[in-house]
mmCIF file of C-alpha atoms in Angstrom:
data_model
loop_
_atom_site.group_PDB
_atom_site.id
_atom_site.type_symbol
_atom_site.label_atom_id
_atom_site.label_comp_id
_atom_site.label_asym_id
_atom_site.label_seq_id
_atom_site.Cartn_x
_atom_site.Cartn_y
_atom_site.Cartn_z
ATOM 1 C CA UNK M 1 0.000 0.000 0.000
ATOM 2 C CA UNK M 2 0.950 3.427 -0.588
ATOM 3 C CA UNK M 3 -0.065 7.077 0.466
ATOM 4 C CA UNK M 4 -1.558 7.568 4.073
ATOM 5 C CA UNK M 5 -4.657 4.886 4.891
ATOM 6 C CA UNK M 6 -7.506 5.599 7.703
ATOM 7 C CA UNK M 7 -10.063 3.171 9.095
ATOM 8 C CA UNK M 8 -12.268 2.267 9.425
ATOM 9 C CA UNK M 9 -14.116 4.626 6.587
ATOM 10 C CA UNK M 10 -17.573 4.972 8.375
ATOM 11 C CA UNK M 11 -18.384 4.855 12.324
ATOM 12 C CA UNK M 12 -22.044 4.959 14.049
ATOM 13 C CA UNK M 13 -21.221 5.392 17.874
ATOM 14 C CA UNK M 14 -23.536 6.079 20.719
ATOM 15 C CA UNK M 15 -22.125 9.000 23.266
ATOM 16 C CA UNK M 16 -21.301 6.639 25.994
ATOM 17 C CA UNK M 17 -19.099 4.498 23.580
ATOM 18 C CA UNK M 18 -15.387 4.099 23.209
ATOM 19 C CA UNK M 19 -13.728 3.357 19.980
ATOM 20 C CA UNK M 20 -10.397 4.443 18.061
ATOM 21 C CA UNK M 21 -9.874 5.714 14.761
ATOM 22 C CA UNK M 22 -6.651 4.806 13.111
ATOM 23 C CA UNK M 23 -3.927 5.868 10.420
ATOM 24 C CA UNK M 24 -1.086 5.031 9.297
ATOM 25 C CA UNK M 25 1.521 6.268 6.067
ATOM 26 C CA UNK M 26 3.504 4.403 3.973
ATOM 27 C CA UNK M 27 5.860 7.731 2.775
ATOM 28 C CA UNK M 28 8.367 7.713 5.551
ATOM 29 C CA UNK M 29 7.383 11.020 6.348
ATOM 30 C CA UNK M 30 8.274 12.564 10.345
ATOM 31 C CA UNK M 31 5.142 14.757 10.781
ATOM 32 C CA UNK M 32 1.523 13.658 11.363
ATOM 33 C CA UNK M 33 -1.584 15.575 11.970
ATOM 34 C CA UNK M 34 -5.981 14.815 12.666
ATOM 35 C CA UNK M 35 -8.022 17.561 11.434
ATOM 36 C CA UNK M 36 -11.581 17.785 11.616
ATOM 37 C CA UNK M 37 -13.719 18.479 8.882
ATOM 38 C CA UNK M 38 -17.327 19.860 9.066
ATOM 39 C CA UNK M 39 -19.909 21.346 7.309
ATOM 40 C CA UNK M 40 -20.052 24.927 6.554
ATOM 41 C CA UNK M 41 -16.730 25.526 8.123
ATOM 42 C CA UNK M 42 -12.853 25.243 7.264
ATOM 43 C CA UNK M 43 -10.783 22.340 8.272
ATOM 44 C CA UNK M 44 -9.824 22.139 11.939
ATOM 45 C CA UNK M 45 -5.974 21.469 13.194
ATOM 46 C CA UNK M 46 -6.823 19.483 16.104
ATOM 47 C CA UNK M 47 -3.148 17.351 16.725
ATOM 48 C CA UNK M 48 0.780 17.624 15.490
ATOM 49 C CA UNK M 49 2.869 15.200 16.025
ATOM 50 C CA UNK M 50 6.694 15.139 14.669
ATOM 51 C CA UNK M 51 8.719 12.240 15.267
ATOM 52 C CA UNK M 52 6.245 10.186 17.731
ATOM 53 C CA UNK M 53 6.229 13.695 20.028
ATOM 54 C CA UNK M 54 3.092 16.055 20.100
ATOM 55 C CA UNK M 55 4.010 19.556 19.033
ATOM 56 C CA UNK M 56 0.551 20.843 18.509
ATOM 57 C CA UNK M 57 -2.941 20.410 20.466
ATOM 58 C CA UNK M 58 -5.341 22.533 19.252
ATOM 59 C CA UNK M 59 -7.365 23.404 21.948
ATOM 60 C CA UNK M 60 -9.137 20.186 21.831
ATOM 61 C CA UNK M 61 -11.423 18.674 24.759
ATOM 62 C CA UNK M 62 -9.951 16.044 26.641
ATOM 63 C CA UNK M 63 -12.773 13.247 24.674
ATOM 64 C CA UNK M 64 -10.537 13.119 21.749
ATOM 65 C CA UNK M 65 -7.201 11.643 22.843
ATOM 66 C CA UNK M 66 -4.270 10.786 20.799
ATOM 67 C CA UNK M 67 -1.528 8.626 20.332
ATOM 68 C CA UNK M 68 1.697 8.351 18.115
ATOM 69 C CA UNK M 69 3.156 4.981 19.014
ATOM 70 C CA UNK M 70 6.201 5.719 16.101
ATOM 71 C CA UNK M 71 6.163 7.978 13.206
ATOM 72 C CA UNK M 72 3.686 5.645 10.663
ATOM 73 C CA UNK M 73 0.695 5.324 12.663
ATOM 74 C CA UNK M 74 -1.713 7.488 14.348
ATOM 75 C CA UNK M 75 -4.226 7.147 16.634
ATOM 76 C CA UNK M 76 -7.568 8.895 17.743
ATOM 77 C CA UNK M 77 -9.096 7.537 21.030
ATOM 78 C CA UNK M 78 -12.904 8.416 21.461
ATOM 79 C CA UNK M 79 -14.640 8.532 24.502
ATOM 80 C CA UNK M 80 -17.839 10.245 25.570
ATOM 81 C CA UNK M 81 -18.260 12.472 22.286
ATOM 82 C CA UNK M 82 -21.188 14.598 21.672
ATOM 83 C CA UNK M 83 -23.801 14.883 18.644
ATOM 84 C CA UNK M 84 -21.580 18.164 17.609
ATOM 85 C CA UNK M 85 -18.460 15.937 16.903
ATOM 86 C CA UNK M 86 -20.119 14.164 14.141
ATOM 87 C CA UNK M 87 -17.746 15.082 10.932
ATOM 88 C CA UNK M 88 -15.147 13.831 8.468
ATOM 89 C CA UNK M 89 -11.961 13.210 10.404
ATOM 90 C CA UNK M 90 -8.754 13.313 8.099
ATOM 91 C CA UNK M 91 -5.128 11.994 8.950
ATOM 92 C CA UNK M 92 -2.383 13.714 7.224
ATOM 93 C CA UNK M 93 1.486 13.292 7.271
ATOM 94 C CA UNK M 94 4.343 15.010 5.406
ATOM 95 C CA UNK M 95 8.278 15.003 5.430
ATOM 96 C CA UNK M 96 8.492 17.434 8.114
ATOM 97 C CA UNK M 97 6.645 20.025 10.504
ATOM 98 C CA UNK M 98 8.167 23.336 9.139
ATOM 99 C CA UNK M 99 9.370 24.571 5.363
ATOM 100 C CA UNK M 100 6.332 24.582 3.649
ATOM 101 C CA UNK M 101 6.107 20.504 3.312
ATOM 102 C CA UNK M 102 3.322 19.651 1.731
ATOM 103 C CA UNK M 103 0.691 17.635 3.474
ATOM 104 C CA UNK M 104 -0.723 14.195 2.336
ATOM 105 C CA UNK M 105 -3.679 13.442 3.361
ATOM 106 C CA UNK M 106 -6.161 10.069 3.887
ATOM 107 C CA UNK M 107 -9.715 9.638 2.913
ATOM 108 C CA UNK M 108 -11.006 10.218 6.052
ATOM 109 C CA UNK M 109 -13.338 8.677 8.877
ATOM 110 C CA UNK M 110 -17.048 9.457 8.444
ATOM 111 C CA UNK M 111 -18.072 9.731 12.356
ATOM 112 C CA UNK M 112 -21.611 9.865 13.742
ATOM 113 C CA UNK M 113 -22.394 10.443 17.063
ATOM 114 C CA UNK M 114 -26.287 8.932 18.234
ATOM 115 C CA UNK V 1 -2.593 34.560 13.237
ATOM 116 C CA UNK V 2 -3.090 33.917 9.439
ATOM 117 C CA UNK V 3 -6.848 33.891 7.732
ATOM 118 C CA UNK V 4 -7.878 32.522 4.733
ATOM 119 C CA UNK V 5 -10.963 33.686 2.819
ATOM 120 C CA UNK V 6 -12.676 32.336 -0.061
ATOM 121 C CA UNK V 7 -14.964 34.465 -1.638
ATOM 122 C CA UNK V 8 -17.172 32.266 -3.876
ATOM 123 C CA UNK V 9 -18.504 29.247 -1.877
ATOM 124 C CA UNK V 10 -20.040 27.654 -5.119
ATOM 125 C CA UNK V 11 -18.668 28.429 -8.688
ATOM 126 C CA UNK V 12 -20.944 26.589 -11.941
ATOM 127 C CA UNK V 13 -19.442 26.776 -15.294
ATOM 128 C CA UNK V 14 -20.082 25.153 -18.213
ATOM 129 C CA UNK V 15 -17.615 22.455 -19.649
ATOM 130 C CA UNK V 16 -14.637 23.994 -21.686
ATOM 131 C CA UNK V 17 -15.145 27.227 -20.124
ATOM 132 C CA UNK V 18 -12.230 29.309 -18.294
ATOM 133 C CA UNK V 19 -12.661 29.327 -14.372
ATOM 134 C CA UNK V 20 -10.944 31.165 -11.414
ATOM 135 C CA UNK V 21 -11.299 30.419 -7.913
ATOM 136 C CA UNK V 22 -10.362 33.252 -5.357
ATOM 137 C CA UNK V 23 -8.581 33.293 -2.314
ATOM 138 C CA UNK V 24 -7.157 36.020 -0.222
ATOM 139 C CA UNK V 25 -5.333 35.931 3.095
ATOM 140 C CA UNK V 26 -4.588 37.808 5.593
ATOM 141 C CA UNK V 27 -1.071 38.568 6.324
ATOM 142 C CA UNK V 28 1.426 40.020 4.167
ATOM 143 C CA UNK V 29 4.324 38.385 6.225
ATOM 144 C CA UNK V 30 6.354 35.462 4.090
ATOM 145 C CA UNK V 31 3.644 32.884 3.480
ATOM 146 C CA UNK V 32 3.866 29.417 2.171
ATOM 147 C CA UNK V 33 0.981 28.746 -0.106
ATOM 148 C CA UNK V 34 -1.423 25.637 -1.357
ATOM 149 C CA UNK V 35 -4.366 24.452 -3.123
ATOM 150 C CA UNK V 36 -6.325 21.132 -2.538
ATOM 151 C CA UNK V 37 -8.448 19.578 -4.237
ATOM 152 C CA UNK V 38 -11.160 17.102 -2.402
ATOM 153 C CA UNK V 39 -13.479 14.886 -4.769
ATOM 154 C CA UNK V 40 -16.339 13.168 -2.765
ATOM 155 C CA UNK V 41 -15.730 10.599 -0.568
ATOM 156 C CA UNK V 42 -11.944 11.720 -0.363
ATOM 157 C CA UNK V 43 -9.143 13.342 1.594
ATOM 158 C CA UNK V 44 -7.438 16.430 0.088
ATOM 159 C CA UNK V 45 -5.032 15.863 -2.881
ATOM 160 C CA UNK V 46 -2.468 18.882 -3.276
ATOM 161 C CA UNK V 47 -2.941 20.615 -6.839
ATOM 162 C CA UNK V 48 -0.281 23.452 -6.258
ATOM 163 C CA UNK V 49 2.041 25.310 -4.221
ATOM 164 C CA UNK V 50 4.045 28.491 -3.820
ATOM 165 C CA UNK V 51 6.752 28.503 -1.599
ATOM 166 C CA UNK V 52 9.161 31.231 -3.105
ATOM 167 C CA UNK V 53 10.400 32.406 -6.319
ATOM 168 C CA UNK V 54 8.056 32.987 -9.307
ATOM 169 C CA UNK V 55 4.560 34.595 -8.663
ATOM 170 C CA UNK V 56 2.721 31.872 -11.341
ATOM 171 C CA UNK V 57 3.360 28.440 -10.193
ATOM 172 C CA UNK V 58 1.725 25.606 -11.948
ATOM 173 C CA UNK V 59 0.039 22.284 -10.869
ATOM 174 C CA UNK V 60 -1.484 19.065 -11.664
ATOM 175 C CA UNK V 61 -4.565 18.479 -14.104
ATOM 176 C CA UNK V 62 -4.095 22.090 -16.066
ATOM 177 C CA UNK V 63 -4.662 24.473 -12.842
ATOM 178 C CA UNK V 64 -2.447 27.346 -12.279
ATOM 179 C CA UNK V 65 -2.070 30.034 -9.550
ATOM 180 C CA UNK V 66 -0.931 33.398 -9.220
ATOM 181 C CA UNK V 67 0.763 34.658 -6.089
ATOM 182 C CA UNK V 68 0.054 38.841 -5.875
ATOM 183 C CA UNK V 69 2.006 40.029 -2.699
ATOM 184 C CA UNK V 70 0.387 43.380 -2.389
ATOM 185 C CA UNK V 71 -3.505 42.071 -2.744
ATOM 186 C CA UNK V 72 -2.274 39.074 -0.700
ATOM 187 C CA UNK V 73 -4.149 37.078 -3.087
ATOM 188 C CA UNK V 74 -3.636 33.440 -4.574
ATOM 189 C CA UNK V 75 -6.199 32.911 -7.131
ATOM 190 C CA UNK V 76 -6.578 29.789 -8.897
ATOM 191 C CA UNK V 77 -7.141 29.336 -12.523
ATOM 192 C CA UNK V 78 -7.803 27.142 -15.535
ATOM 193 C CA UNK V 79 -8.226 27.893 -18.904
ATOM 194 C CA UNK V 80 -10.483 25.012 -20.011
ATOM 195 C CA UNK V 81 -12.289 23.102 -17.149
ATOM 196 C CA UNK V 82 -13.670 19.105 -17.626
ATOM 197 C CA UNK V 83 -16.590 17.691 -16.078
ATOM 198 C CA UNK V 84 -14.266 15.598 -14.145
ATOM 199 C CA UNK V 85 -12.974 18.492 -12.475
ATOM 200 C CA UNK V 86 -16.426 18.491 -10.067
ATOM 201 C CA UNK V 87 -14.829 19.180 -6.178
ATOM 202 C CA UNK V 88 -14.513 20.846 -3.430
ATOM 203 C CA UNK V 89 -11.599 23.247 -3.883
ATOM 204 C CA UNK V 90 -9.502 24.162 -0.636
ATOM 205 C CA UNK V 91 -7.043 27.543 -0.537
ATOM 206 C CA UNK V 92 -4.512 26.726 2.402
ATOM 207 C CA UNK V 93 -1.750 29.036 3.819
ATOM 208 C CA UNK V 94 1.406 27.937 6.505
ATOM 209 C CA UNK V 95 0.568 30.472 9.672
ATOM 210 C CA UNK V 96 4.411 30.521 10.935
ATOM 211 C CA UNK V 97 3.692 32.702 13.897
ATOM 212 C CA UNK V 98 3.805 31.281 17.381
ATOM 213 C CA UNK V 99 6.600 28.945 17.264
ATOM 214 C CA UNK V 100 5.213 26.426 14.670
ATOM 215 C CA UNK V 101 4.061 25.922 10.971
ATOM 216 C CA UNK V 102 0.436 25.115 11.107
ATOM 217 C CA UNK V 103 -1.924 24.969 7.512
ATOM 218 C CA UNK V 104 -5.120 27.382 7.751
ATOM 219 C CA UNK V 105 -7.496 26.707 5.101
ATOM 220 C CA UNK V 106 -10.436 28.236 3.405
ATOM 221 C CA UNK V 107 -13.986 27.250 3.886
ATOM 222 C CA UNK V 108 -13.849 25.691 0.122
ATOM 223 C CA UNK V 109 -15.170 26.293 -3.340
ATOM 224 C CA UNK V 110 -17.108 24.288 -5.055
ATOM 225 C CA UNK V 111 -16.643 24.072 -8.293
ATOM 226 C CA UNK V 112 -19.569 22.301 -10.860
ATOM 227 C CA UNK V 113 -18.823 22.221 -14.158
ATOM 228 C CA UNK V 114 -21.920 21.409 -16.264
ATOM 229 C CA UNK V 115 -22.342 19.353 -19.740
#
């Protein structure tokens, strides 16, 4: 495989649930990011990591938790989410963090909160 | 911090016509600069970006941009547009302020082209 993969595609959870969204790259690239994309409004940075270490959290509430455990996966832990966090969650990686590296990103995790 | 604004949130044209997309941003500080592309059901594929020397810098499937310093504008272009090129069409700009490079994008632009 090639390019930066997320699964699972498509996730129905109730707000009491726990469940993990996951990515992981195949470009040996150092930096990795989860945005949030909704409706009506721009993407959302909500974590950077470079090189497994979290450089970025975005002001994000404590119900999205992530994890880096080396630089080609990525992790989003869900717990306790609310109707409002219902959107298109995208991975992304690129070479590095700074210099204008462009970002690659996955297809996404379609996430709906009952 | 940096902004991004895209003026047109939908833009229909007809097949083989010319189109430009708009974007402006808010700082005039050195900027890095991108375009993405989204097609449904998909992440964001880059199309094009500016990072320094010439002002027109060109990108996959026919698109071009045009970096203008003084209107702090980025506007994306192409001369002939396809049906295929239906999407969602995302301006992006590196905010380099506060100790790290983070991407702000643009609400999007979508872009119909018609038979």
């Amino acid at each position: 495989e090639t390019g930066v993969t997320q699964t699972p595609r498509h996730l129905v959870m109730g707000m009491t649930n726990k469940k993990s969204l996951k990515c992981e790259q195949h470009l040996g690239h150092n930096a990795m990011y989860w945005y949030k994309q909704s409706a009506k409004k721009p993407l959302e940075l909500m974590f950077v990591y470079s090189l497994e270490e979290r450089v970025e959290n975005n002001s994000v509430p404590s119900r999205f938790s992530p994890e880096c455990p080396n630089s080609s996966h990525l992790f989003l832990h869900l717990h306790t989410l609310q109707p409002e966090d219902s959107a298109l969650y995208l991975c992304a990686s690129s070479q590095e963090v700074q210099g204008g590296q462009p970002q690659h990103f996955g297809d996404g995790t379609r996430l709906s909160i009952l | 911090a940096q902004s991004v604004t895209q003026l047109d949130s939908q833009v229909p044209v007809f097949e083989e016509a010319p189109v430009e997309l708009r974007c402006n941003y808010s700082s005039s500080v050195s900027v890095y600069l991108f375009w993405y592309v989204q097609y449904p059901n998909q992440g964001l594929q880059l199309l094009l970006k500016y990072l320094s020397g010439s002002t027109l810098v060109k990108g996959i499937n026919g698109f071009e941009a045009e970096f203008n310093k003084s209107q702090t504008s980025f506007h994306l272009r192409k001369p002939s547009v396809h049906i295929s090129d239906t999407a969602e069409y995302f301006c992006a700009v590196s905010d380099l302020q506060g100790g790290s490079e983070k991407l702000v994008f643009g609400k999007g632009t979508k872009l119909t082209v018609n038979p």
